[in-house]
PDB file of C-alpha atoms in Angstrom:
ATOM      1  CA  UNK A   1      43.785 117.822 126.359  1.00 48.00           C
ATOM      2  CA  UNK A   2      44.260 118.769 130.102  1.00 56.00           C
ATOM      3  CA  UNK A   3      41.240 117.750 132.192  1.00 55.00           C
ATOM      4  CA  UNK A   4      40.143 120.709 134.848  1.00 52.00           C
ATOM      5  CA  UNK A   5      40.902 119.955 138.138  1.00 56.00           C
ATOM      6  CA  UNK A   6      38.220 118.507 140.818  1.00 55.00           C
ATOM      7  CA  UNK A   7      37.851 121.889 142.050  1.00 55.00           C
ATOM      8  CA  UNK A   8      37.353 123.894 139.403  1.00 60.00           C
ATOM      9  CA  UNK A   9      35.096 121.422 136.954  1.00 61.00           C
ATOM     10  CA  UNK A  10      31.983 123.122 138.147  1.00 64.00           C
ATOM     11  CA  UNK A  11      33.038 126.548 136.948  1.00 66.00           C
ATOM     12  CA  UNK A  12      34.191 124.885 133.655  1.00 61.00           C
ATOM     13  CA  UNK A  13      30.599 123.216 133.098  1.00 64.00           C
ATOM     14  CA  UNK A  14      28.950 125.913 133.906  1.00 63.00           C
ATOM     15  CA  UNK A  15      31.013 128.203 131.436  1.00 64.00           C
ATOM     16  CA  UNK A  16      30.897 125.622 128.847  1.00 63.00           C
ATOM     17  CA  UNK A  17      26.987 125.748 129.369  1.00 62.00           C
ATOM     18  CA  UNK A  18      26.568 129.608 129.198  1.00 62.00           C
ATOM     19  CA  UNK A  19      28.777 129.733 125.847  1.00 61.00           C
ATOM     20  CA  UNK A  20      26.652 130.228 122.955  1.00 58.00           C
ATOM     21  CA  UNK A  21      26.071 127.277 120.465  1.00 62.00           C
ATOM     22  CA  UNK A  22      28.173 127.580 117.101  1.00 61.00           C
ATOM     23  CA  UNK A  23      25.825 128.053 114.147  1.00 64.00           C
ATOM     24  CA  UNK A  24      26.231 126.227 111.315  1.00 64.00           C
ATOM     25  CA  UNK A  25      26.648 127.451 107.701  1.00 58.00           C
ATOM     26  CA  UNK A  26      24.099 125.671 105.674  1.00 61.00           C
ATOM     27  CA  UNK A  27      25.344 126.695 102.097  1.00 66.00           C
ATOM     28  CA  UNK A  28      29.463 127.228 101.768  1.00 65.00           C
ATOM     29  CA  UNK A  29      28.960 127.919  98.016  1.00 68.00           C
ATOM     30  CA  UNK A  30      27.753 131.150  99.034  1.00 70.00           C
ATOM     31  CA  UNK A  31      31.716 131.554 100.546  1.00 69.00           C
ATOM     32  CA  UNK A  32      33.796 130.040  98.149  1.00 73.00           C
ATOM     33  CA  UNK A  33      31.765 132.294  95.170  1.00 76.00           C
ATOM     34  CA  UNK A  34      34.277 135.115  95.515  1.00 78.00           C
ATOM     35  CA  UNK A  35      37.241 132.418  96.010  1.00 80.00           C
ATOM     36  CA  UNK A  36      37.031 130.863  92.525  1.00 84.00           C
ATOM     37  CA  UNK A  37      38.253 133.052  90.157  1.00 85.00           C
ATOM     38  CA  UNK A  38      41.241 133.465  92.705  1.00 86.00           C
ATOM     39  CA  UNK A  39      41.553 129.737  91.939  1.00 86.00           C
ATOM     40  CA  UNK A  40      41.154 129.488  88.829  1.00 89.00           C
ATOM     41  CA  UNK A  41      43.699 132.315  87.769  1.00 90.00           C
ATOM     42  CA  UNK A  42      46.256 130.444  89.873  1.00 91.00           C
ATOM     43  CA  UNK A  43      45.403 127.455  88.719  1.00 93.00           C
ATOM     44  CA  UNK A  44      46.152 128.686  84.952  1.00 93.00           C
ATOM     45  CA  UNK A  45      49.098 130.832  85.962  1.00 94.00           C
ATOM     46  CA  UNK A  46      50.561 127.128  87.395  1.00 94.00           C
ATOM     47  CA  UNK A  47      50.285 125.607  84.520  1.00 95.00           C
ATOM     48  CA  UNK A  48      51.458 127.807  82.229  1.00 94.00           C
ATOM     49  CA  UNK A  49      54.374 128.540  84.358  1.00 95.00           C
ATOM     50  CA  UNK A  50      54.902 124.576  84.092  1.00 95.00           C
ATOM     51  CA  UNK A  51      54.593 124.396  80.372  1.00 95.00           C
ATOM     52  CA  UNK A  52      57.357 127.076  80.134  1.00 96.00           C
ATOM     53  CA  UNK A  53      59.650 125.367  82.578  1.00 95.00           C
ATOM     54  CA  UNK A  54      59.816 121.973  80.562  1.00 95.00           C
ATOM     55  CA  UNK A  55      60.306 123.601  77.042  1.00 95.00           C
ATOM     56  CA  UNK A  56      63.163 125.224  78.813  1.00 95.00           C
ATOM     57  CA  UNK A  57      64.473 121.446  80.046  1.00 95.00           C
ATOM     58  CA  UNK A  58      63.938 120.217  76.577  1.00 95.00           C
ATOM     59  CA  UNK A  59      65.544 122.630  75.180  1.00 94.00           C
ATOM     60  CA  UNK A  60      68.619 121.977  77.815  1.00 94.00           C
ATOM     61  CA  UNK A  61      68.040 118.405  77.377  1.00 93.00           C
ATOM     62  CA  UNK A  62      68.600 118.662  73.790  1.00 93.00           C
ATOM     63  CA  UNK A  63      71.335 120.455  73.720  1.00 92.00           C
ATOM     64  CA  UNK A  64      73.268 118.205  76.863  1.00 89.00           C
ATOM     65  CA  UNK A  65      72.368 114.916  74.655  1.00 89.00           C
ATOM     66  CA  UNK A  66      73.716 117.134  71.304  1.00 89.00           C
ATOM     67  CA  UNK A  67      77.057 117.697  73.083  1.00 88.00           C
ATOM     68  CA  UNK A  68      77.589 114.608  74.486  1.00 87.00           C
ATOM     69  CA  UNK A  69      77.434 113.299  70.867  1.00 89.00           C
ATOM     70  CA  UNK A  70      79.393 115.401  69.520  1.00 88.00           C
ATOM     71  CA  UNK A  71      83.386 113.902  68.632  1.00 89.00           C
ATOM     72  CA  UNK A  72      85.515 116.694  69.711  1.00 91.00           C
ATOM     73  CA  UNK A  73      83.826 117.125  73.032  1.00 88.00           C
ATOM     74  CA  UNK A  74      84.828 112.907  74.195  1.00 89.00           C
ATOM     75  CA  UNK A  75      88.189 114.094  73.012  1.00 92.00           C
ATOM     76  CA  UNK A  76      88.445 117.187  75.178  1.00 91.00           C
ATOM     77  CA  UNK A  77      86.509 115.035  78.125  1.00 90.00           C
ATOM     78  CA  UNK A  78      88.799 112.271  78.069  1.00 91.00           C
ATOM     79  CA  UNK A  79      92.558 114.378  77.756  1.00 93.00           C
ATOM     80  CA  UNK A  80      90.860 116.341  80.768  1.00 93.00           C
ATOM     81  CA  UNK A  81      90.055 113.613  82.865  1.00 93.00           C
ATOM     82  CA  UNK A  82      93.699 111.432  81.763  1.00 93.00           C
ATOM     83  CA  UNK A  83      95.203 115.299  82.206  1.00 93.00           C
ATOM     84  CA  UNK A  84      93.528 115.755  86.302  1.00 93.00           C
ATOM     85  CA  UNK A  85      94.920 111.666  86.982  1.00 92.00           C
ATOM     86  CA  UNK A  86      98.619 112.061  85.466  1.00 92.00           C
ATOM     87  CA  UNK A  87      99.049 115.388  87.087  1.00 93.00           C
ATOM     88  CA  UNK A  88      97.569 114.986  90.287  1.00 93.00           C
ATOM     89  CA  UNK A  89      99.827 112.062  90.924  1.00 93.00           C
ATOM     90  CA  UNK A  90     102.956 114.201  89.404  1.00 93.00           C
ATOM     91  CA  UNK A  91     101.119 116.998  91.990  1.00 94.00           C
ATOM     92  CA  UNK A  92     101.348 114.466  95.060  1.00 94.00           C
ATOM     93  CA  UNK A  93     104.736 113.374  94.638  1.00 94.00           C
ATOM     94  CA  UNK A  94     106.095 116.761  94.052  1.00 94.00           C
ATOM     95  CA  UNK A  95     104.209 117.856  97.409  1.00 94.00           C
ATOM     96  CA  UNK A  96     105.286 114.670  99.162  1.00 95.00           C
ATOM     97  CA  UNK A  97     109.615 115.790  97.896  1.00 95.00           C
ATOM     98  CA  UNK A  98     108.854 119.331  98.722  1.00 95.00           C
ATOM     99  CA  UNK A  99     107.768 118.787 102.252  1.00 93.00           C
ATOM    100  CA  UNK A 100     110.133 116.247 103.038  1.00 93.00           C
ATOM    101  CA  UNK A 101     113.033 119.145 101.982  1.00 93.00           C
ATOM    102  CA  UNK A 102     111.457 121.719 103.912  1.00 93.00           C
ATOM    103  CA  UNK A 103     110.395 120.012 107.101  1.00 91.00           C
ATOM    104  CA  UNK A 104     114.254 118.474 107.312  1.00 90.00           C
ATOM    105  CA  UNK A 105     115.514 122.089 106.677  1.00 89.00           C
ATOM    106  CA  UNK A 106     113.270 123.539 109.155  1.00 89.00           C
ATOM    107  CA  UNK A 107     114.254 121.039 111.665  1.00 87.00           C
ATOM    108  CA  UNK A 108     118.356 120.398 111.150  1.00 85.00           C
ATOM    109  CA  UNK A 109     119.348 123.434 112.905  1.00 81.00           C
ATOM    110  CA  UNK A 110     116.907 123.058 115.352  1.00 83.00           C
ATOM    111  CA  UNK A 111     118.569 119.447 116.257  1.00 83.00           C
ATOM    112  CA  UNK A 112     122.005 120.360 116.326  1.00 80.00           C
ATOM    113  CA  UNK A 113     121.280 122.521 119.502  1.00 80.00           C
ATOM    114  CA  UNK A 114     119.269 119.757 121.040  1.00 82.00           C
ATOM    115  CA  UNK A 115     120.605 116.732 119.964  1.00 77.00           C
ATOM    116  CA  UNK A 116     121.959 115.716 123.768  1.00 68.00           C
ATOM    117  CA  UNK A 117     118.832 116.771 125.656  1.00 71.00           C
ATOM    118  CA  UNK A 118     116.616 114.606 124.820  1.00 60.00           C
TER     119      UNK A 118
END
């Protein structure tokens, strides 16, 4: 909060003097009557909107932990996974030959015509 400067605090006190008391509201039950069955039907729309959501998780839940269990999906999970490591190193190396062929053909002829000037 800024305080009013020495010169103008007299002006502010007597403004703040003039300005009309606030009145206070003796019963707020009389303002949150209308509010309530606002409330309430969101309050019931929530939780039936939560109820649906977990039978949908259960539902995924049970059929995640159902798959996971089942044989032929390890089998398929673990030629995948040895399938990604034996290639990708296969993958490197062939990227790692390739580049070293291209980079020296790209820059033989190049160093024939330079190869005193530098």
């Amino acid at each position: 909060w800024l305080k009013p400067k020495a010169s103008s605090h007299a002006t502010w006190t007597a403004a703040m003097a003039t300005t009309a008391p606030m009145k206070r509201v003796a019963n707020t039950d009389s303002l949150a009557a209308p509010l309530k069955p606002l409330v309430q039907g969101a309050k019931d729309e929530t939780k039936a909107f939560y109820h649906k959501i977990m039978e949908i998780i259960k539902a995924v839940e049970a059929k995640g932990t159902a798959m996971v269990k089942d044989p032929e999906f390890k089998t398929v999970t673990l030629s995948t996974a040895a399938g990604a490591v034996i290639l990708g190193a296969v993958g490197g190396a062939f990227g790692i030959a390739s580049g070293l062929v291209v980079g020296t053909a790209a820059g033989a002829v190049p160093a024939i015509f330079t190869f005193g000037l530098s």
